[in-house]
Amino acid sequence: MSPEELRKIANWIRKRDLQAVYEAGAGHIGGEMSVTDLLTALYFHTMSVNPDAPLDPQRDRLVLSKGHTALALYVTLAKKGFIPESEIATFLKPHSRLNGHPNRTKVPGVETNTGPLGHGLPVAVGMAKAAQLNGDSWRVFVITGDGEMQEGSNWEAIMAAAQFKLDNLTLIIDHNRLQQGARVADTNNLAPIAPKVEAFGWMVEEIDGHDMKQICKALAPETTETGKPKCVVAHTNKGQGISFMTDNVAWHHKVPNEEQFRQGMSELEKALS
């Protein structure tokens, strides 16, 4: 798909996500807006996945380590055809399989349960090592938040991935500079992230995480380096696409009222007009 086609899909995902948060009265909309372009590029451009065969042994894998943004993943999976689009309306309702954090035993396309931060990258390292041992060509992608990178387990996994020369592994850091209740810089400042990861023996690239051309290029297999895992530091905005949410820490898990919902939908509808 072209960057323009991908932008249209991302815009649809943002609108459906906003509607679902408003209707459910809960969600993590700020981080969902920041990660949407990354998810769109992965599922509609980069990854080899088939909604008709979600457990294909040769599929590429995505681990959404920042599992609190599960709704963005659900909407993306629905748009791709893994689950019915109509099912998004059940988000967080009793007996719905669309919980606040993704569950691989319930939702086709979800590779592992996530939510406790710092777990996704270690799991992805295990997946990538399994592919390496089997001589398989499938790739593993993992998305973490930048606040999540304060977890020590991530840095242990980063060391292991370099030791094992997992060039089939790509870590994408959703670097929106905000975490729950505060700015990352005011909590445990990791910036600049790129040289820290590079020092562990990774190939690192920094991009605009809302520029489809840059995202797709950074995730392409030809941009990897033999024997090195890759890290993409994606500079994003929390609440991307909605003016009053953008770069606003209050929207980590705030729910829009009716006026805010209508304004947000209006802004998203105008985004590509």
PDB file of C-alpha atoms in Angstrom:
ATOM      1  CA  MET A   1       0.000   0.000   0.000  1.00  0.00           C
ATOM      2  CA  SER A   2       1.068   3.580  -0.619  1.00  0.00           C
ATOM      3  CA  PRO A   3       1.776   5.964   2.273  1.00  0.00           C
ATOM      4  CA  GLU A   4      -1.447   7.795   1.466  1.00  0.00           C
ATOM      5  CA  GLU A   5      -3.485   4.593   1.620  1.00  0.00           C
ATOM      6  CA  LEU A   6      -1.834   3.717   4.920  1.00  0.00           C
ATOM      7  CA  ARG A   7      -2.633   7.159   6.328  1.00  0.00           C
ATOM      8  CA  LYS A   8      -6.296   6.666   5.451  1.00  0.00           C
ATOM      9  CA  ILE A   9      -6.361   3.320   7.261  1.00  0.00           C
ATOM     10  CA  ALA A  10      -4.645   4.849  10.308  1.00  0.00           C
ATOM     11  CA  ASN A  11      -7.195   7.645  10.328  1.00  0.00           C
ATOM     12  CA  TRP A  12     -10.052   5.110  10.267  1.00  0.00           C
ATOM     13  CA  ILE A  13      -8.431   3.202  13.136  1.00  0.00           C
ATOM     14  CA  ARG A  14      -8.118   6.382  15.206  1.00  0.00           C
ATOM     15  CA  LYS A  15     -11.772   7.285  14.654  1.00  0.00           C
ATOM     16  CA  ARG A  16     -12.989   3.812  15.585  1.00  0.00           C
ATOM     17  CA  ASP A  17     -10.717   3.784  18.612  1.00  0.00           C
ATOM     18  CA  LEU A  18     -12.028   7.143  19.802  1.00  0.00           C
ATOM     19  CA  GLN A  19     -15.606   5.982  19.384  1.00  0.00           C
ATOM     20  CA  ALA A  20     -14.942   2.764  21.302  1.00  0.00           C
ATOM     21  CA  VAL A  21     -13.293   4.579  24.218  1.00  0.00           C
ATOM     22  CA  TYR A  22     -16.183   7.040  24.372  1.00  0.00           C
ATOM     23  CA  GLU A  23     -18.792   4.273  24.320  1.00  0.00           C
ATOM     24  CA  ALA A  24     -16.952   2.042  26.802  1.00  0.00           C
ATOM     25  CA  GLY A  25     -16.131   4.865  29.172  1.00  0.00           C
ATOM     26  CA  ALA A  26     -12.576   3.610  29.532  1.00  0.00           C
ATOM     27  CA  GLY A  27      -9.359   3.099  27.601  1.00  0.00           C
ATOM     28  CA  HIS A  28      -5.867   4.460  27.133  1.00  0.00           C
ATOM     29  CA  ILE A  29      -6.571   6.779  24.261  1.00  0.00           C
ATOM     30  CA  GLY A  30      -3.428   8.925  24.366  1.00  0.00           C
ATOM     31  CA  GLY A  31      -1.053   6.018  23.794  1.00  0.00           C
ATOM     32  CA  GLU A  32      -3.459   4.409  21.356  1.00  0.00           C
ATOM     33  CA  MET A  33      -3.305   7.498  19.167  1.00  0.00           C
ATOM     34  CA  SER A  34       0.499   7.567  19.302  1.00  0.00           C
ATOM     35  CA  VAL A  35       0.928   3.911  18.345  1.00  0.00           C
ATOM     36  CA  THR A  36      -1.690   3.746  15.557  1.00  0.00           C
ATOM     37  CA  ASP A  37       0.587   4.668  12.664  1.00  0.00           C
ATOM     38  CA  LEU A  38       3.113   2.041  13.744  1.00  0.00           C
ATOM     39  CA  LEU A  39       0.457  -0.671  13.958  1.00  0.00           C
ATOM     40  CA  THR A  40      -0.983   0.343  10.588  1.00  0.00           C
ATOM     41  CA  ALA A  41       2.380   0.130   8.853  1.00  0.00           C
ATOM     42  CA  LEU A  42       3.144  -3.239  10.429  1.00  0.00           C
ATOM     43  CA  TYR A  43      -0.137  -4.950   9.554  1.00  0.00           C
ATOM     44  CA  PHE A  44      -0.833  -3.363   6.177  1.00  0.00           C
ATOM     45  CA  HIS A  45       2.672  -3.015   4.766  1.00  0.00           C
ATOM     46  CA  THR A  46       5.454  -4.841   6.595  1.00  0.00           C
ATOM     47  CA  MET A  47       4.368  -8.069   8.260  1.00  0.00           C
ATOM     48  CA  SER A  48       3.493 -11.316   6.562  1.00  0.00           C
ATOM     49  CA  VAL A  49       0.273 -12.339   8.339  1.00  0.00           C
ATOM     50  CA  ASN A  50      -2.923 -13.989   7.165  1.00  0.00           C
ATOM     51  CA  PRO A  51      -6.197 -13.502   9.076  1.00  0.00           C
ATOM     52  CA  ASP A  52      -7.448 -16.777   7.581  1.00  0.00           C
ATOM     53  CA  ALA A  53      -4.470 -18.606   9.130  1.00  0.00           C
ATOM     54  CA  PRO A  54      -3.628 -16.712  12.332  1.00  0.00           C
ATOM     55  CA  LEU A  55      -1.445 -19.553  13.645  1.00  0.00           C
ATOM     56  CA  ASP A  56       0.549 -20.124  10.458  1.00  0.00           C
ATOM     57  CA  PRO A  57       3.965 -21.283  11.744  1.00  0.00           C
ATOM     58  CA  GLN A  58       5.723 -19.076   9.191  1.00  0.00           C
ATOM     59  CA  ARG A  59       3.868 -15.861  10.070  1.00  0.00           C
ATOM     60  CA  ASP A  60       5.626 -12.765  11.325  1.00  0.00           C
ATOM     61  CA  ARG A  61       4.921 -11.949  14.978  1.00  0.00           C
ATOM     62  CA  LEU A  62       4.082  -8.702  16.747  1.00  0.00           C
ATOM     63  CA  VAL A  63       4.223  -8.385  20.515  1.00  0.00           C
ATOM     64  CA  LEU A  64       2.426  -5.275  21.766  1.00  0.00           C
ATOM     65  CA  SER A  65       4.347  -4.940  25.009  1.00  0.00           C
ATOM     66  CA  LYS A  66       2.524  -1.725  25.927  1.00  0.00           C
ATOM     67  CA  GLY A  67      -0.566  -3.857  26.365  1.00  0.00           C
ATOM     68  CA  HIS A  68      -2.702  -1.095  27.863  1.00  0.00           C
ATOM     69  CA  THR A  69      -3.157   0.189  24.302  1.00  0.00           C
ATOM     70  CA  ALA A  70      -4.885  -3.063  23.373  1.00  0.00           C
ATOM     71  CA  LEU A  71      -7.845  -1.283  21.811  1.00  0.00           C
ATOM     72  CA  ALA A  72      -5.659   0.141  19.032  1.00  0.00           C
ATOM     73  CA  LEU A  73      -4.466  -3.397  18.330  1.00  0.00           C
ATOM     74  CA  TYR A  74      -8.037  -4.762  18.328  1.00  0.00           C
ATOM     75  CA  VAL A  75      -9.196  -2.131  15.855  1.00  0.00           C
ATOM     76  CA  THR A  76      -6.185  -2.824  13.640  1.00  0.00           C
ATOM     77  CA  LEU A  77      -6.841  -6.573  13.763  1.00  0.00           C
ATOM     78  CA  ALA A  78     -10.488  -5.944  12.892  1.00  0.00           C
ATOM     79  CA  LYS A  79      -9.542  -3.775   9.930  1.00  0.00           C
ATOM     80  CA  LYS A  80      -7.156  -6.502   8.770  1.00  0.00           C
ATOM     81  CA  GLY A  81      -9.859  -9.161   9.072  1.00  0.00           C
ATOM     82  CA  PHE A  82      -8.780 -11.142  12.141  1.00  0.00           C
ATOM     83  CA  ILE A  83     -11.982 -10.312  14.035  1.00  0.00           C
ATOM     84  CA  PRO A  84     -15.297  -8.762  12.905  1.00  0.00           C
ATOM     85  CA  GLU A  85     -15.319  -4.965  12.871  1.00  0.00           C
ATOM     86  CA  SER A  86     -18.683  -5.095  14.638  1.00  0.00           C
ATOM     87  CA  GLU A  87     -17.028  -6.760  17.624  1.00  0.00           C
ATOM     88  CA  ILE A  88     -15.193  -3.547  18.539  1.00  0.00           C
ATOM     89  CA  ALA A  89     -18.496  -2.360  20.018  1.00  0.00           C
ATOM     90  CA  THR A  90     -18.121  -5.024  22.729  1.00  0.00           C
ATOM     91  CA  PHE A  91     -14.852  -3.564  24.085  1.00  0.00           C
ATOM     92  CA  LEU A  92     -14.725  -3.995  27.895  1.00  0.00           C
ATOM     93  CA  LYS A  93     -18.301  -5.238  28.079  1.00  0.00           C
ATOM     94  CA  PRO A  94     -19.169  -8.304  30.224  1.00  0.00           C
ATOM     95  CA  HIS A  95     -18.079 -11.572  28.558  1.00  0.00           C
ATOM     96  CA  SER A  96     -16.332  -9.718  25.718  1.00  0.00           C
ATOM     97  CA  ARG A  97     -13.029 -11.189  24.608  1.00  0.00           C
ATOM     98  CA  LEU A  98     -11.782  -7.644  23.970  1.00  0.00           C
ATOM     99  CA  ASN A  99     -10.378  -6.939  27.409  1.00  0.00           C
ATOM    100  CA  GLY A 100      -8.299  -3.993  28.556  1.00  0.00           C
ATOM    101  CA  HIS A 101      -5.147  -5.981  27.813  1.00  0.00           C
ATOM    102  CA  PRO A 102      -4.695  -8.438  24.925  1.00  0.00           C
ATOM    103  CA  ASN A 103      -5.199 -12.166  25.486  1.00  0.00           C
ATOM    104  CA  ARG A 104      -3.747 -14.625  22.979  1.00  0.00           C
ATOM    105  CA  THR A 105      -6.127 -17.425  23.980  1.00  0.00           C
ATOM    106  CA  LYS A 106      -9.168 -15.317  23.104  1.00  0.00           C
ATOM    107  CA  VAL A 107      -8.286 -12.967  20.240  1.00  0.00           C
ATOM    108  CA  PRO A 108      -6.925 -14.244  16.900  1.00  0.00           C
ATOM    109  CA  GLY A 109      -3.792 -12.359  15.921  1.00  0.00           C
ATOM    110  CA  VAL A 110      -2.648 -11.635  19.482  1.00  0.00           C
ATOM    111  CA  GLU A 111       0.699 -13.366  19.983  1.00  0.00           C
ATOM    112  CA  THR A 112       1.105 -13.108  23.753  1.00  0.00           C
ATOM    113  CA  ASN A 113      -0.676 -11.659  26.768  1.00  0.00           C
ATOM    114  CA  THR A 114       0.773  -8.302  27.752  1.00  0.00           C
ATOM    115  CA  GLY A 115       0.068  -5.619  30.298  1.00  0.00           C
ATOM    116  CA  PRO A 116       2.704  -5.915  33.032  1.00  0.00           C
ATOM    117  CA  LEU A 117       5.302  -3.624  31.478  1.00  0.00           C
ATOM    118  CA  GLY A 118       8.740  -4.964  30.642  1.00  0.00           C
ATOM    119  CA  HIS A 119       7.552  -8.453  29.672  1.00  0.00           C
ATOM    120  CA  GLY A 120       6.978  -8.108  25.938  1.00  0.00           C
ATOM    121  CA  LEU A 121      10.561  -7.677  24.780  1.00  0.00           C
ATOM    122  CA  PRO A 122      11.868 -10.697  26.731  1.00  0.00           C
ATOM    123  CA  VAL A 123       9.088 -12.817  25.200  1.00  0.00           C
ATOM    124  CA  ALA A 124       9.930 -11.483  21.732  1.00  0.00           C
ATOM    125  CA  VAL A 125      13.598 -12.371  22.249  1.00  0.00           C
ATOM    126  CA  GLY A 126      12.501 -15.943  22.953  1.00  0.00           C
ATOM    127  CA  MET A 127      10.393 -16.001  19.797  1.00  0.00           C
ATOM    128  CA  ALA A 128      13.235 -14.656  17.671  1.00  0.00           C
ATOM    129  CA  LYS A 129      15.668 -17.160  19.158  1.00  0.00           C
ATOM    130  CA  ALA A 130      13.240 -19.990  18.357  1.00  0.00           C
ATOM    131  CA  ALA A 131      13.081 -18.889  14.725  1.00  0.00           C
ATOM    132  CA  GLN A 132      16.860 -18.676  14.607  1.00  0.00           C
ATOM    133  CA  LEU A 133      17.262 -22.188  16.043  1.00  0.00           C
ATOM    134  CA  ASN A 134      14.770 -23.580  13.512  1.00  0.00           C
ATOM    135  CA  GLY A 135      16.340 -21.761  10.590  1.00  0.00           C
ATOM    136  CA  ASP A 136      13.029 -20.007   9.888  1.00  0.00           C
ATOM    137  CA  SER A 137      12.799 -16.668   8.085  1.00  0.00           C
ATOM    138  CA  TRP A 138       9.860 -15.109   9.943  1.00  0.00           C
ATOM    139  CA  ARG A 139      10.451 -11.869  11.796  1.00  0.00           C
ATOM    140  CA  VAL A 140       9.529 -10.673  15.273  1.00  0.00           C
ATOM    141  CA  PHE A 141       8.460  -7.117  16.085  1.00  0.00           C
ATOM    142  CA  VAL A 142       7.801  -5.711  19.533  1.00  0.00           C
ATOM    143  CA  ILE A 143       6.397  -2.311  20.472  1.00  0.00           C
ATOM    144  CA  THR A 144       7.218  -0.817  23.848  1.00  0.00           C
ATOM    145  CA  GLY A 145       6.477   2.574  25.333  1.00  0.00           C
ATOM    146  CA  ASP A 146       9.306   4.880  26.292  1.00  0.00           C
ATOM    147  CA  GLY A 147       8.192   4.941  29.935  1.00  0.00           C
ATOM    148  CA  GLU A 148       8.213   1.156  29.797  1.00  0.00           C
ATOM    149  CA  MET A 149      11.910   1.230  28.943  1.00  0.00           C
ATOM    150  CA  GLN A 150      12.533   2.151  32.578  1.00  0.00           C
ATOM    151  CA  GLU A 151      11.952  -1.541  33.363  1.00  0.00           C
ATOM    152  CA  GLY A 152      15.207  -3.406  33.908  1.00  0.00           C
ATOM    153  CA  SER A 153      13.915  -6.555  32.232  1.00  0.00           C
ATOM    154  CA  ASN A 154      14.017  -4.746  28.897  1.00  0.00           C
ATOM    155  CA  TRP A 155      17.728  -4.065  29.215  1.00  0.00           C
ATOM    156  CA  GLU A 156      18.446  -7.680  30.120  1.00  0.00           C
ATOM    157  CA  ALA A 157      16.554  -8.680  26.988  1.00  0.00           C
ATOM    158  CA  ILE A 158      18.484  -6.117  24.938  1.00  0.00           C
ATOM    159  CA  MET A 159      21.754  -7.674  26.127  1.00  0.00           C
ATOM    160  CA  ALA A 160      20.530 -11.192  25.308  1.00  0.00           C
ATOM    161  CA  ALA A 161      19.310 -10.242  21.827  1.00  0.00           C
ATOM    162  CA  ALA A 162      22.710  -8.792  20.960  1.00  0.00           C
ATOM    163  CA  GLN A 163      24.497 -11.844  22.375  1.00  0.00           C
ATOM    164  CA  PHE A 164      22.329 -14.157  20.256  1.00  0.00           C
ATOM    165  CA  LYS A 165      22.750 -11.944  17.151  1.00  0.00           C
ATOM    166  CA  LEU A 166      18.974 -11.831  16.603  1.00  0.00           C
ATOM    167  CA  ASP A 167      18.826  -9.915  13.330  1.00  0.00           C
ATOM    168  CA  ASN A 168      15.232 -11.180  12.907  1.00  0.00           C
ATOM    169  CA  LEU A 169      14.104  -9.022  15.863  1.00  0.00           C
ATOM    170  CA  THR A 170      12.966  -5.399  15.632  1.00  0.00           C
ATOM    171  CA  LEU A 171      12.173  -3.360  18.726  1.00  0.00           C
ATOM    172  CA  ILE A 172       9.996  -0.300  18.109  1.00  0.00           C
ATOM    173  CA  ILE A 173       9.939   2.247  20.931  1.00  0.00           C
ATOM    174  CA  ASP A 174       6.864   4.470  20.913  1.00  0.00           C
ATOM    175  CA  HIS A 175       8.728   7.557  22.127  1.00  0.00           C
ATOM    176  CA  ASN A 176       5.848   9.915  22.964  1.00  0.00           C
ATOM    177  CA  ARG A 177       7.711  11.359  25.974  1.00  0.00           C
ATOM    178  CA  LEU A 178       4.797  10.791  28.360  1.00  0.00           C
ATOM    179  CA  GLN A 179       3.806   8.050  30.769  1.00  0.00           C
ATOM    180  CA  GLN A 180       1.006   7.679  33.285  1.00  0.00           C
ATOM    181  CA  GLY A 181       0.818  10.860  35.320  1.00  0.00           C
ATOM    182  CA  ALA A 182       4.058  12.509  34.213  1.00  0.00           C
ATOM    183  CA  ARG A 183       6.625  13.158  31.552  1.00  0.00           C
ATOM    184  CA  VAL A 184       9.282  10.494  31.130  1.00  0.00           C
ATOM    185  CA  ALA A 185      11.920  13.188  31.605  1.00  0.00           C
ATOM    186  CA  ASP A 186      10.524  13.974  35.053  1.00  0.00           C
ATOM    187  CA  THR A 187      10.259  10.342  36.146  1.00  0.00           C
ATOM    188  CA  ASN A 188      13.406   8.539  35.025  1.00  0.00           C
ATOM    189  CA  ASN A 189      14.878  10.322  32.050  1.00  0.00           C
ATOM    190  CA  LEU A 190      16.081   7.869  29.408  1.00  0.00           C
ATOM    191  CA  ALA A 191      16.755  10.383  26.677  1.00  0.00           C
ATOM    192  CA  PRO A 192      18.574  10.092  24.436  1.00  0.00           C
ATOM    193  CA  ILE A 193      17.472   6.491  24.001  1.00  0.00           C
ATOM    194  CA  ALA A 194      19.178   5.666  20.703  1.00  0.00           C
ATOM    195  CA  PRO A 195      22.827   5.758  21.842  1.00  0.00           C
ATOM    196  CA  LYS A 196      22.007   3.699  24.938  1.00  0.00           C
ATOM    197  CA  VAL A 197      20.525   0.846  22.903  1.00  0.00           C
ATOM    198  CA  GLU A 198      23.278   1.142  20.293  1.00  0.00           C
ATOM    199  CA  ALA A 199      25.888   0.732  23.026  1.00  0.00           C
ATOM    200  CA  PHE A 200      24.530  -2.765  23.658  1.00  0.00           C
ATOM    201  CA  GLY A 201      25.341  -3.821  20.096  1.00  0.00           C
ATOM    202  CA  TRP A 202      22.078  -3.056  18.323  1.00  0.00           C
ATOM    203  CA  MET A 203      21.475  -1.305  15.029  1.00  0.00           C
ATOM    204  CA  VAL A 204      19.406   1.783  15.860  1.00  0.00           C
ATOM    205  CA  GLU A 205      17.389   4.161  13.691  1.00  0.00           C
ATOM    206  CA  GLU A 206      15.394   7.215  14.754  1.00  0.00           C
ATOM    207  CA  ILE A 207      12.299   8.212  12.796  1.00  0.00           C
ATOM    208  CA  ASP A 208       9.174  10.330  12.842  1.00  0.00           C
ATOM    209  CA  GLY A 209       6.684   7.765  14.111  1.00  0.00           C
ATOM    210  CA  HIS A 210       3.827   9.477  12.273  1.00  0.00           C
ATOM    211  CA  ASP A 211       5.501   9.577   8.847  1.00  0.00           C
ATOM    212  CA  MET A 212       4.408   6.492   6.908  1.00  0.00           C
ATOM    213  CA  LYS A 213       7.302   6.656   4.462  1.00  0.00           C
ATOM    214  CA  GLN A 214       9.829   6.720   7.283  1.00  0.00           C
ATOM    215  CA  ILE A 215       8.067   3.964   9.237  1.00  0.00           C
ATOM    216  CA  CYS A 216       7.834   1.594   6.274  1.00  0.00           C
ATOM    217  CA  LYS A 217      11.424   2.188   5.262  1.00  0.00           C
ATOM    218  CA  ALA A 218      12.718   1.628   8.796  1.00  0.00           C
ATOM    219  CA  LEU A 219      10.824  -1.669   9.118  1.00  0.00           C
ATOM    220  CA  ALA A 220      11.864  -3.058   5.733  1.00  0.00           C
ATOM    221  CA  PRO A 221      14.049  -6.206   5.908  1.00  0.00           C
ATOM    222  CA  GLU A 222      16.716  -4.666   3.681  1.00  0.00           C
ATOM    223  CA  THR A 223      17.433  -2.040   6.344  1.00  0.00           C
ATOM    224  CA  THR A 224      18.534  -4.650   8.896  1.00  0.00           C
ATOM    225  CA  GLU A 225      22.148  -5.598   9.532  1.00  0.00           C
ATOM    226  CA  THR A 226      23.324  -9.204   9.613  1.00  0.00           C
ATOM    227  CA  GLY A 227      24.004 -10.352  13.154  1.00  0.00           C
ATOM    228  CA  LYS A 228      22.401  -7.351  14.854  1.00  0.00           C
ATOM    229  CA  PRO A 229      18.912  -6.832  16.258  1.00  0.00           C
ATOM    230  CA  LYS A 230      17.332  -3.544  15.223  1.00  0.00           C
ATOM    231  CA  CYS A 231      15.750  -0.819  17.326  1.00  0.00           C
ATOM    232  CA  VAL A 232      13.526   1.861  15.809  1.00  0.00           C
ATOM    233  CA  VAL A 233      13.082   4.873  18.074  1.00  0.00           C
ATOM    234  CA  ALA A 234       9.806   6.299  16.783  1.00  0.00           C
ATOM    235  CA  HIS A 235       9.274   9.890  17.872  1.00  0.00           C
ATOM    236  CA  THR A 236       5.517  10.240  18.337  1.00  0.00           C
ATOM    237  CA  ASN A 237       2.908  12.387  20.066  1.00  0.00           C
ATOM    238  CA  LYS A 238       0.539  11.127  22.697  1.00  0.00           C
ATOM    239  CA  GLY A 239      -2.989  11.867  21.479  1.00  0.00           C
ATOM    240  CA  GLN A 240      -1.798  12.299  17.885  1.00  0.00           C
ATOM    241  CA  GLY A 241      -4.497  13.603  15.543  1.00  0.00           C
ATOM    242  CA  ILE A 242      -6.669  15.297  18.168  1.00  0.00           C
ATOM    243  CA  SER A 243      -5.589  18.797  19.099  1.00  0.00           C
ATOM    244  CA  PHE A 244      -6.565  18.928  22.759  1.00  0.00           C
ATOM    245  CA  MET A 245      -5.114  15.469  23.465  1.00  0.00           C
ATOM    246  CA  THR A 246      -1.779  15.940  21.711  1.00  0.00           C
ATOM    247  CA  ASP A 247       1.227  15.869  24.071  1.00  0.00           C
ATOM    248  CA  ASN A 248      -1.128  16.149  27.054  1.00  0.00           C
ATOM    249  CA  VAL A 249      -0.353  13.795  29.944  1.00  0.00           C
ATOM    250  CA  ALA A 250      -3.950  13.997  31.189  1.00  0.00           C
ATOM    251  CA  TRP A 251      -5.048  11.840  28.249  1.00  0.00           C
ATOM    252  CA  HIS A 252      -3.161   8.724  29.291  1.00  0.00           C
ATOM    253  CA  HIS A 253      -6.478   7.117  30.219  1.00  0.00           C
ATOM    254  CA  LYS A 254      -8.939  10.005  30.308  1.00  0.00           C
ATOM    255  CA  VAL A 255     -12.312   9.509  28.601  1.00  0.00           C
ATOM    256  CA  PRO A 256     -13.734  12.258  26.371  1.00  0.00           C
ATOM    257  CA  ASN A 257     -17.115  13.760  27.161  1.00  0.00           C
ATOM    258  CA  GLU A 258     -19.659  14.198  24.370  1.00  0.00           C
ATOM    259  CA  GLU A 259     -18.350  17.585  23.274  1.00  0.00           C
ATOM    260  CA  GLN A 260     -14.753  16.356  23.224  1.00  0.00           C
ATOM    261  CA  PHE A 261     -15.775  13.194  21.380  1.00  0.00           C
ATOM    262  CA  ARG A 262     -17.510  15.190  18.659  1.00  0.00           C
ATOM    263  CA  GLN A 263     -14.593  17.593  18.332  1.00  0.00           C
ATOM    264  CA  GLY A 264     -12.124  14.724  18.107  1.00  0.00           C
ATOM    265  CA  MET A 265     -14.147  12.933  15.453  1.00  0.00           C
ATOM    266  CA  SER A 266     -14.481  16.152  13.482  1.00  0.00           C
ATOM    267  CA  GLU A 267     -10.736  16.763  13.552  1.00  0.00           C
ATOM    268  CA  LEU A 268      -9.963  13.207  12.477  1.00  0.00           C
ATOM    269  CA  GLU A 269     -12.523  13.339   9.667  1.00  0.00           C
ATOM    270  CA  LYS A 270     -10.936  16.535   8.358  1.00  0.00           C
ATOM    271  CA  ALA A 271      -7.390  15.177   8.657  1.00  0.00           C
ATOM    272  CA  LEU A 272      -7.232  13.690   5.171  1.00  0.00           C
ATOM    273  CA  SER A 273      -9.775  15.875   3.398  1.00  0.00           C
TER     274      SER A 273
END
